[in-house]
PDB file of C-alpha atoms in Angstrom:
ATOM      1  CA  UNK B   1     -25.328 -15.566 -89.044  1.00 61.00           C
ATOM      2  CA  UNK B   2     -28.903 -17.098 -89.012  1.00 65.00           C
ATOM      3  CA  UNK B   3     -27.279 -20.756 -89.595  1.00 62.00           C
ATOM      4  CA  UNK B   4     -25.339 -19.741 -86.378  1.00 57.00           C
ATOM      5  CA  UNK B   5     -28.070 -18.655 -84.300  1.00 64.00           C
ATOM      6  CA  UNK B   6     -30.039 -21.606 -85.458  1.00 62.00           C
ATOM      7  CA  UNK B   7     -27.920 -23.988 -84.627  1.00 69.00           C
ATOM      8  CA  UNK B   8     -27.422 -22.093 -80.645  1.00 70.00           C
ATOM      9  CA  UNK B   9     -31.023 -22.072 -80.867  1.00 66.00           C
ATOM     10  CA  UNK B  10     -31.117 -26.040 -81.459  1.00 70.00           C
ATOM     11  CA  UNK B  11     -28.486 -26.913 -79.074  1.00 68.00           C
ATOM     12  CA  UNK B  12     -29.974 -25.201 -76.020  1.00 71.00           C
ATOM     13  CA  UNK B  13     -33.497 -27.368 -77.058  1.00 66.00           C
ATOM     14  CA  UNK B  14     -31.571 -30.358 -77.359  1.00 66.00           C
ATOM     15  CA  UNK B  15     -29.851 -29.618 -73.564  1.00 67.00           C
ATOM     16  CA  UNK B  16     -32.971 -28.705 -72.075  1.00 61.00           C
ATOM     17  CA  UNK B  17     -34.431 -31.972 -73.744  1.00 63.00           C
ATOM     18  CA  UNK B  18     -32.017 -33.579 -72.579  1.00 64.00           C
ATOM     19  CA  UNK B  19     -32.374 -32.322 -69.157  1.00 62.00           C
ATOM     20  CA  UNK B  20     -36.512 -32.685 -69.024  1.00 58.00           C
ATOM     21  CA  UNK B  21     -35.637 -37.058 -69.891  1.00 58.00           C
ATOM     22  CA  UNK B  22     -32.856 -37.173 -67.388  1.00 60.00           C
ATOM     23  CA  UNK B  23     -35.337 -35.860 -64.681  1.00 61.00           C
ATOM     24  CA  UNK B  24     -38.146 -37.640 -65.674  1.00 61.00           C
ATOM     25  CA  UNK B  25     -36.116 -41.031 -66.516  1.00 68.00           C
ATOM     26  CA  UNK B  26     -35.026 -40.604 -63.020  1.00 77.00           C
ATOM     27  CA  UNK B  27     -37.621 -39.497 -60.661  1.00 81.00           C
ATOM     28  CA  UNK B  28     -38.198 -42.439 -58.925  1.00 88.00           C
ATOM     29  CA  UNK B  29     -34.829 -42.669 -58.199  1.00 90.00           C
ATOM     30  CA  UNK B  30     -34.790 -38.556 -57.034  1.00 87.00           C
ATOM     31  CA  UNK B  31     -38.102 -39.771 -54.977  1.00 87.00           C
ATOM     32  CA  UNK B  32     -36.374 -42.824 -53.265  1.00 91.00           C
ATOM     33  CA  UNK B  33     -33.245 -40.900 -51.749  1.00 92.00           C
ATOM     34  CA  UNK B  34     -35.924 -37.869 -50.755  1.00 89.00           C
ATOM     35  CA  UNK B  35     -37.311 -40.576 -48.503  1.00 90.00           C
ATOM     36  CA  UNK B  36     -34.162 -41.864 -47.323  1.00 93.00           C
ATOM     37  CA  UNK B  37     -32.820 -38.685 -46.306  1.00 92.00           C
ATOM     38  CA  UNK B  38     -35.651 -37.059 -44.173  1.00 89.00           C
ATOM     39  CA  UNK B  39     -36.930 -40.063 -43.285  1.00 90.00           C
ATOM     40  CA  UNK B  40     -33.472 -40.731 -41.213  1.00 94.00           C
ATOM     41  CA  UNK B  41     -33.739 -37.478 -40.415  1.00 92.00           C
ATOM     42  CA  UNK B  42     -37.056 -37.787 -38.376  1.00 91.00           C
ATOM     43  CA  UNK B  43     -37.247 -40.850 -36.856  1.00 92.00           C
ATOM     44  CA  UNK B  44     -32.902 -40.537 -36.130  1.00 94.00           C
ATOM     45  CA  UNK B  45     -32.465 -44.333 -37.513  1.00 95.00           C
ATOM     46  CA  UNK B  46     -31.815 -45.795 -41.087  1.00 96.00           C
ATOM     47  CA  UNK B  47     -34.419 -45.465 -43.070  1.00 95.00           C
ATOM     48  CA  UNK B  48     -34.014 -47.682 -46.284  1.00 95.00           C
ATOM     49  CA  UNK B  49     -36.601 -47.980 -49.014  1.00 94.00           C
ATOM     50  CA  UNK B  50     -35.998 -50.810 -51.934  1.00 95.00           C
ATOM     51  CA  UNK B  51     -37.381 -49.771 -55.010  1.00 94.00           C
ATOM     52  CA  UNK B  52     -40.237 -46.795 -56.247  1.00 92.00           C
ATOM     53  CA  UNK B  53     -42.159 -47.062 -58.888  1.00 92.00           C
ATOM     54  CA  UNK B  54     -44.042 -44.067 -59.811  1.00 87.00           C
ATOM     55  CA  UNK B  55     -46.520 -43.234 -62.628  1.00 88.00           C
ATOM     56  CA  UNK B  56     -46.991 -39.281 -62.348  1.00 80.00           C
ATOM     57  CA  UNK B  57     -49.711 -38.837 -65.420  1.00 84.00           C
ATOM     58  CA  UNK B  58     -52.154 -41.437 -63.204  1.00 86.00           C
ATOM     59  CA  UNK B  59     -51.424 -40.262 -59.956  1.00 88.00           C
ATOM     60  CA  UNK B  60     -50.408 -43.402 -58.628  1.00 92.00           C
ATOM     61  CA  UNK B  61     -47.068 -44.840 -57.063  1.00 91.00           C
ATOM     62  CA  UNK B  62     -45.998 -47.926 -55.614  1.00 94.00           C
ATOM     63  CA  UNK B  63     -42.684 -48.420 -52.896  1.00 93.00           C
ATOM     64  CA  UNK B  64     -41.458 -51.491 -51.856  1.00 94.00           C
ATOM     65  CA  UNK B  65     -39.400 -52.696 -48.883  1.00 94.00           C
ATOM     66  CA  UNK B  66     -38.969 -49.764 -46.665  1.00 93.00           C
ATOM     67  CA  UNK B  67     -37.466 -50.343 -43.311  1.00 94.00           C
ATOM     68  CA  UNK B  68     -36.972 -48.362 -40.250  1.00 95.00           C
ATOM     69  CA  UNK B  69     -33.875 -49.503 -38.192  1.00 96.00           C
ATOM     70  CA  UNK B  70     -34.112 -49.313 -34.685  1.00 94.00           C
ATOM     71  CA  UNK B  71     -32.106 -46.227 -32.714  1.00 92.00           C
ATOM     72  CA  UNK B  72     -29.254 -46.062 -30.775  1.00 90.00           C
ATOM     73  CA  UNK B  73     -29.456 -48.167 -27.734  1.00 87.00           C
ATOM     74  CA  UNK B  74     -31.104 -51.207 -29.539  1.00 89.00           C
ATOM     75  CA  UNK B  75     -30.615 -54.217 -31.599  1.00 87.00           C
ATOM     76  CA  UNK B  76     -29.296 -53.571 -35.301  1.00 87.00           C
ATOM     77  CA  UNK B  77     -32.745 -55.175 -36.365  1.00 90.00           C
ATOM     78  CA  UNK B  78     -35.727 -53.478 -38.503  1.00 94.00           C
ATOM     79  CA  UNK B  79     -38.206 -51.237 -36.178  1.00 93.00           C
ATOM     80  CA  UNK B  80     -40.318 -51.146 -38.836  1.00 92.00           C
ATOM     81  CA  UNK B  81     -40.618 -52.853 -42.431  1.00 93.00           C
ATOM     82  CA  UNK B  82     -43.344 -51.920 -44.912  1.00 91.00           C
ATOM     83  CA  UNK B  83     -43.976 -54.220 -47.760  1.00 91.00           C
ATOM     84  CA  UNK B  84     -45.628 -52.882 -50.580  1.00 92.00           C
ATOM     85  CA  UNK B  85     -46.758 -49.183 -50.020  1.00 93.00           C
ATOM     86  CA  UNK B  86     -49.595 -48.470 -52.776  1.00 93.00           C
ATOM     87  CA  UNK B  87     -50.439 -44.345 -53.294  1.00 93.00           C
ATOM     88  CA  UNK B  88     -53.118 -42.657 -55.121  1.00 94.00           C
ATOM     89  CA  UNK B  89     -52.898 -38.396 -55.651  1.00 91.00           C
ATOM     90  CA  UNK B  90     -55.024 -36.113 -56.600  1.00 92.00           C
ATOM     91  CA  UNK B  91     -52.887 -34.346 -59.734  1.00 89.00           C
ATOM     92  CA  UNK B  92     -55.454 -31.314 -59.316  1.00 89.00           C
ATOM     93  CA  UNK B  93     -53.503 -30.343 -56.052  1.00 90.00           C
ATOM     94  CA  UNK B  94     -49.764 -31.206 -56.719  1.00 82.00           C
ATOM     95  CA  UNK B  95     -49.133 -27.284 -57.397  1.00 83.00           C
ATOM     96  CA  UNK B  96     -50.828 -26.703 -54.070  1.00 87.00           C
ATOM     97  CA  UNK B  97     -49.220 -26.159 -50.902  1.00 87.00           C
ATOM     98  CA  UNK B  98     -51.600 -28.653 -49.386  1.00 92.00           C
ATOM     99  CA  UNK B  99     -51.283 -31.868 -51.473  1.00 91.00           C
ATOM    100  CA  UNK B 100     -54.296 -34.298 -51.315  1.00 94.00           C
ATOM    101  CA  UNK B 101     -53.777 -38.099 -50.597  1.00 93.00           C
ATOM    102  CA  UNK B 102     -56.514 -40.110 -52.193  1.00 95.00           C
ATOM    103  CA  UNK B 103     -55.674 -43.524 -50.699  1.00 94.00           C
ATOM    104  CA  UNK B 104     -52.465 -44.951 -49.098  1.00 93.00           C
ATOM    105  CA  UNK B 105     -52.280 -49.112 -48.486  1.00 94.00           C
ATOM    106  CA  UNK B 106     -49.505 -50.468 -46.992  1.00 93.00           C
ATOM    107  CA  UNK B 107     -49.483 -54.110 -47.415  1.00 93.00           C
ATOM    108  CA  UNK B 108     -47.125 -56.800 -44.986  1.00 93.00           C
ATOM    109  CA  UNK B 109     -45.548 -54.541 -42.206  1.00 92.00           C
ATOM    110  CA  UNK B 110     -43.702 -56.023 -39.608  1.00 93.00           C
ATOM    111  CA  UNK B 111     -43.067 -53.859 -36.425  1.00 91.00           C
ATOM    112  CA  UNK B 112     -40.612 -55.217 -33.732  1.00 92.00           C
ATOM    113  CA  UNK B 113     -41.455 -53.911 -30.556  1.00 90.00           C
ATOM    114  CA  UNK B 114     -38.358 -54.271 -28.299  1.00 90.00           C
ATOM    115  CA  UNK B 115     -39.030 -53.329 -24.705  1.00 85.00           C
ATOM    116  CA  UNK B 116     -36.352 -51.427 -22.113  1.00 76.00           C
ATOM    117  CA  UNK B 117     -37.227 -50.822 -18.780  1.00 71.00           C
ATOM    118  CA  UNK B 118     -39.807 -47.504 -19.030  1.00 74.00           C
ATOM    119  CA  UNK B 119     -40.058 -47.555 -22.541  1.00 80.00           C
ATOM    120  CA  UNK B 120     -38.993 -49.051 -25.939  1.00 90.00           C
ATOM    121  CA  UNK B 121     -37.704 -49.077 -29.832  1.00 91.00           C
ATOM    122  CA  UNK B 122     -41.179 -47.551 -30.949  1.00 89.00           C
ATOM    123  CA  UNK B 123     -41.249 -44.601 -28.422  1.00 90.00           C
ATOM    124  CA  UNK B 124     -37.669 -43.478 -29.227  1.00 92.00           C
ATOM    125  CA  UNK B 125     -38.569 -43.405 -32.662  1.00 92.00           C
ATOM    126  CA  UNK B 126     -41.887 -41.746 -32.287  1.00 89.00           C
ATOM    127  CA  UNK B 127     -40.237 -38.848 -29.764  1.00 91.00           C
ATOM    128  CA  UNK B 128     -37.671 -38.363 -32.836  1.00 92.00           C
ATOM    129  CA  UNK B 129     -40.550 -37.862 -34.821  1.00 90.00           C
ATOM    130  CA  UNK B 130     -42.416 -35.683 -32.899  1.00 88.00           C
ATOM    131  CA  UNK B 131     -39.186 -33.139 -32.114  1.00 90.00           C
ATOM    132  CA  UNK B 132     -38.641 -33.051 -35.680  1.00 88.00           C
ATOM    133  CA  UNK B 133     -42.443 -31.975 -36.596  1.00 82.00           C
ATOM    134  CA  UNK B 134     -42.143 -29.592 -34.104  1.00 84.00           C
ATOM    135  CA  UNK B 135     -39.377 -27.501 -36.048  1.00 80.00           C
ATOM    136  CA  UNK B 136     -42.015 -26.819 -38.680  1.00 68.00           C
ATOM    137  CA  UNK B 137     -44.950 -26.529 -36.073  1.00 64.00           C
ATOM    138  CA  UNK B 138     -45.285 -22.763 -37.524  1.00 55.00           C
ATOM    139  CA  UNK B 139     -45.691 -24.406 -41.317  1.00 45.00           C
ATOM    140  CA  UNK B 140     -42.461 -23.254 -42.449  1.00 47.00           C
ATOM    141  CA  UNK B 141     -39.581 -24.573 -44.059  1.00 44.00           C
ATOM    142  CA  UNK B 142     -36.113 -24.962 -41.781  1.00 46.00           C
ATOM    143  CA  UNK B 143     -34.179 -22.240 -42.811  1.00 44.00           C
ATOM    144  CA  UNK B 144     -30.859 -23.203 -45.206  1.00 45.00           C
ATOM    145  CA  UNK B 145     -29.305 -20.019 -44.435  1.00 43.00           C
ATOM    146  CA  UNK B 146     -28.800 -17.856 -41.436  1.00 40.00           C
ATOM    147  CA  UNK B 147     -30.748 -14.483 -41.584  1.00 38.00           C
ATOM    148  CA  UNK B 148     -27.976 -11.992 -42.361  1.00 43.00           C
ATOM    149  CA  UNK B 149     -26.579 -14.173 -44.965  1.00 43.00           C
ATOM    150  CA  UNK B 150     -27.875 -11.772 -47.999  1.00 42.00           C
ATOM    151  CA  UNK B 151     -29.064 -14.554 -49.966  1.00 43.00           C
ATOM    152  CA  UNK B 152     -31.656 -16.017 -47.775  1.00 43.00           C
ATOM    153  CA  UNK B 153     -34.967 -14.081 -47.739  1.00 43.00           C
ATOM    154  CA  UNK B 154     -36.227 -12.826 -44.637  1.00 38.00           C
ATOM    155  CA  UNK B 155     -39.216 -14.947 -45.158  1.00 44.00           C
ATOM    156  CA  UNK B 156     -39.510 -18.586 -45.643  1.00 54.00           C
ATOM    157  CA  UNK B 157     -41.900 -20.438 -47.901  1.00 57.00           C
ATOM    158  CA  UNK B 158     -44.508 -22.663 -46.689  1.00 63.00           C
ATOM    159  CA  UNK B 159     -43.750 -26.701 -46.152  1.00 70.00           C
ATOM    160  CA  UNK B 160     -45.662 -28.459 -48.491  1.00 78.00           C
ATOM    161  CA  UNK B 161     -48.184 -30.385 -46.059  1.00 88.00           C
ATOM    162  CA  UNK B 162     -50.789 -33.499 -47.465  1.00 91.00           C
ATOM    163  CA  UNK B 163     -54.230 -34.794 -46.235  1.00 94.00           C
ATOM    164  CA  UNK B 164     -54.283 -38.267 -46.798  1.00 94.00           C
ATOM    165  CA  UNK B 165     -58.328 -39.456 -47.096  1.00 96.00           C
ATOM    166  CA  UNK B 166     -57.770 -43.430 -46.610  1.00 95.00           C
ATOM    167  CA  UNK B 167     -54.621 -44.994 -45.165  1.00 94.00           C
ATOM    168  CA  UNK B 168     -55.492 -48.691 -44.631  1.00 94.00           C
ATOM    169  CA  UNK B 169     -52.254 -51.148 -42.949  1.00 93.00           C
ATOM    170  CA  UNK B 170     -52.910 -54.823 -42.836  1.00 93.00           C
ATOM    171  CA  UNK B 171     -51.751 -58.434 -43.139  1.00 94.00           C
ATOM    172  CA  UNK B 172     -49.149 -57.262 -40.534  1.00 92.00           C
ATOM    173  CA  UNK B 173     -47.719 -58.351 -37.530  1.00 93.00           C
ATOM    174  CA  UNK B 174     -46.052 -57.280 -34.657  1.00 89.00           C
ATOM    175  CA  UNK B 175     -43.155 -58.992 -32.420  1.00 91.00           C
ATOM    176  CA  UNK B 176     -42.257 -57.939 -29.109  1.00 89.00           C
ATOM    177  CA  UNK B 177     -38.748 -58.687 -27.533  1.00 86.00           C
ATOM    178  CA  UNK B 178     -37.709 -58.158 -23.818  1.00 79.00           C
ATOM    179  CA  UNK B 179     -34.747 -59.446 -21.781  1.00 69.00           C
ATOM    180  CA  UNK B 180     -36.832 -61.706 -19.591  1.00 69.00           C
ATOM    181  CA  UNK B 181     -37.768 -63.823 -23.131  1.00 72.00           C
ATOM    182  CA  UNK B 182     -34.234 -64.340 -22.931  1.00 69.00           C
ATOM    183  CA  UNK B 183     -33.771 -63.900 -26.593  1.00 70.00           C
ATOM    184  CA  UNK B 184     -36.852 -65.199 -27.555  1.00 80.00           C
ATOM    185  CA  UNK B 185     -39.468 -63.620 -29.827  1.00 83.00           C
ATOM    186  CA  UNK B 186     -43.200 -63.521 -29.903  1.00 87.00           C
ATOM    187  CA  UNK B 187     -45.211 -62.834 -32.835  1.00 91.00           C
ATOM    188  CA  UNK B 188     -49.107 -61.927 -33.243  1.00 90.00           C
ATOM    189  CA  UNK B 189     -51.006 -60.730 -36.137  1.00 92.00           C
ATOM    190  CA  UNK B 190     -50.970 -56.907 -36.511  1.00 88.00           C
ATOM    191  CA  UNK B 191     -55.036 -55.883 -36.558  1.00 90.00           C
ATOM    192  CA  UNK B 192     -56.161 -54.108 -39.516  1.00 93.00           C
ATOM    193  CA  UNK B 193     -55.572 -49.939 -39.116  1.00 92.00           C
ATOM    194  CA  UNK B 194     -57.708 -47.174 -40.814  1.00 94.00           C
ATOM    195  CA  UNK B 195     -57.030 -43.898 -40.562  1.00 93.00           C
ATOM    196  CA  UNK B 196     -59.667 -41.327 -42.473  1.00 95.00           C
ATOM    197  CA  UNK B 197     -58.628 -37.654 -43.366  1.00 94.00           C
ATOM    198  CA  UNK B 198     -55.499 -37.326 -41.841  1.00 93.00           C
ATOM    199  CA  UNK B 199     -54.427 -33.463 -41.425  1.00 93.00           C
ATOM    200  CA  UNK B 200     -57.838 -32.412 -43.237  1.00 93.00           C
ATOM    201  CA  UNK B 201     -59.317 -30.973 -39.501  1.00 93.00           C
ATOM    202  CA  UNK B 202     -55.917 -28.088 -39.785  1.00 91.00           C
ATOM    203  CA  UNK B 203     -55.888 -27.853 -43.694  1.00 92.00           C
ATOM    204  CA  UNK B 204     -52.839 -30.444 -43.881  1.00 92.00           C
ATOM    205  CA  UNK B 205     -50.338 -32.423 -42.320  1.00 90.00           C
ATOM    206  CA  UNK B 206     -46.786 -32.684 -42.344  1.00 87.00           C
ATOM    207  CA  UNK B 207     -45.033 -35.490 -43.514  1.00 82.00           C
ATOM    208  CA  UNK B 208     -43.277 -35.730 -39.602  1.00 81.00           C
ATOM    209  CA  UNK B 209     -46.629 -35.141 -38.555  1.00 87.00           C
ATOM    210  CA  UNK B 210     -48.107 -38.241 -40.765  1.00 89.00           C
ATOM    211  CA  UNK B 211     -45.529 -40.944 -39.656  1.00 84.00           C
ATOM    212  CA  UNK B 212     -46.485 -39.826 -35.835  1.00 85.00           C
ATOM    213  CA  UNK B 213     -50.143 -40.477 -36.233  1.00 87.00           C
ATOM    214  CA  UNK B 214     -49.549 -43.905 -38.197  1.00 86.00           C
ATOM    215  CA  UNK B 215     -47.060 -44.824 -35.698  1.00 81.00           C
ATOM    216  CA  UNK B 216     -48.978 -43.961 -32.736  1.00 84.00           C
ATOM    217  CA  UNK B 217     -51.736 -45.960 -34.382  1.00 85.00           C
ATOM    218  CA  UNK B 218     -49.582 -48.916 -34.747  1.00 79.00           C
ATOM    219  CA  UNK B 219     -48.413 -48.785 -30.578  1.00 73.00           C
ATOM    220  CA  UNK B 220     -52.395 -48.304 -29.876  1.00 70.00           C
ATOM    221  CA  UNK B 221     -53.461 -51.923 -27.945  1.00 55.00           C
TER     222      UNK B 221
END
């Protein structure tokens, strides 16, 4: 009997051993289609990212190639295309509803900026960013299940939200498009952009909320 319960004993280590190296062996992929997902989901375009690379003892991350397609009504090209995206955490708050950003660089973005009349590719994709935030303006998770459904809680559990201390974007550039270049494309260097303690002045920001504010910053002239 005690060989028997031993050897339960050692399969269900084994399994959850198992299970602890197949998470871990594949969080950066787990990461990557997180990103994919609600990042499509915001800005309502593609949102592609290449590879992640993520070292969760240090803190640290890198992602490479992530693009933005532009929405419906435009070309089929890349809004937006971030190079190499560099990110440092604190670990101290990762069990925290408010996670803590030590420094974000994004190296090489390109941003086309095709322009329609009253507006362009950047505004649609900022206003899809902006309705999105504003279903968790009240800091709560969108509800899975509908509130008679007797297994969803009456309550809903706080978003996780981040303040990001140093987000730095350069050696950009931005193109512009229009139909009276008649196809043509002009290109000037993208200036370098700082932001400092993002969502620290409301105790954390959204990720929705983030991607507005760096876009925004990337429209400003």
């Amino acid at each position: 009997m005690m060989k028997k319960i031993a050897l339960a004993l050692a399969i269900v280590v084994i399994a959850i051993a198992g299970a602890a190296y197949y998470f871990a062996s594949n969080l950066d992929s787990i990461v990557k289609a997180v990103i994919e997902r609600y990042g499509s989901e915001a800005t309502q375009a593609s949102v592609t990212l290449k590879s992640v690379k993520l070292s969760p003892t240090a803190g640290s991350g890198e992602l490479n190639a992530l693009s933005v397609k532009n929405p419906k009504g435009y070309s089929s090209a890349d809004a937006i295309m971030l190079g190499d995206i560099k990110v440092a955490l604190d670990l101290a708050t990762l069990q925290s509803n408010t996670i803590v950003v030590k420094d974000v660089t994004i190296l090489q973005p390109a941003v086309l900026y095709e322009y329609a009349g009253v507006g362009g590719n950047l505004e649609e994709i900022q206003k899809n960013v902006q309705s999105y935030a504003a279903k968790f303006s009240g800091g709560k998770t969108e509800p899975n299940k509908s509130a008679g459904d007797p297994g969803q809680s009456a309550s809903t559990q706080p978003e996780k939200k981040v303040i990001i201390e140093n987000l730095v974007i350069r050696d950009g550039k931005v193109s512009v498009t229009h139909q009276a270049l008649q196809g043509r494309t002009l290109s000037v260097p993208l200036p370098t952009i700082q932001l400092k303690d993002i969502g620290k002045d409301k105790g954390g920001a959204t990720p929705a909320e983030v991607a507005d504010k760096v876009i925004g910053a990337i429209r400003a002239p």
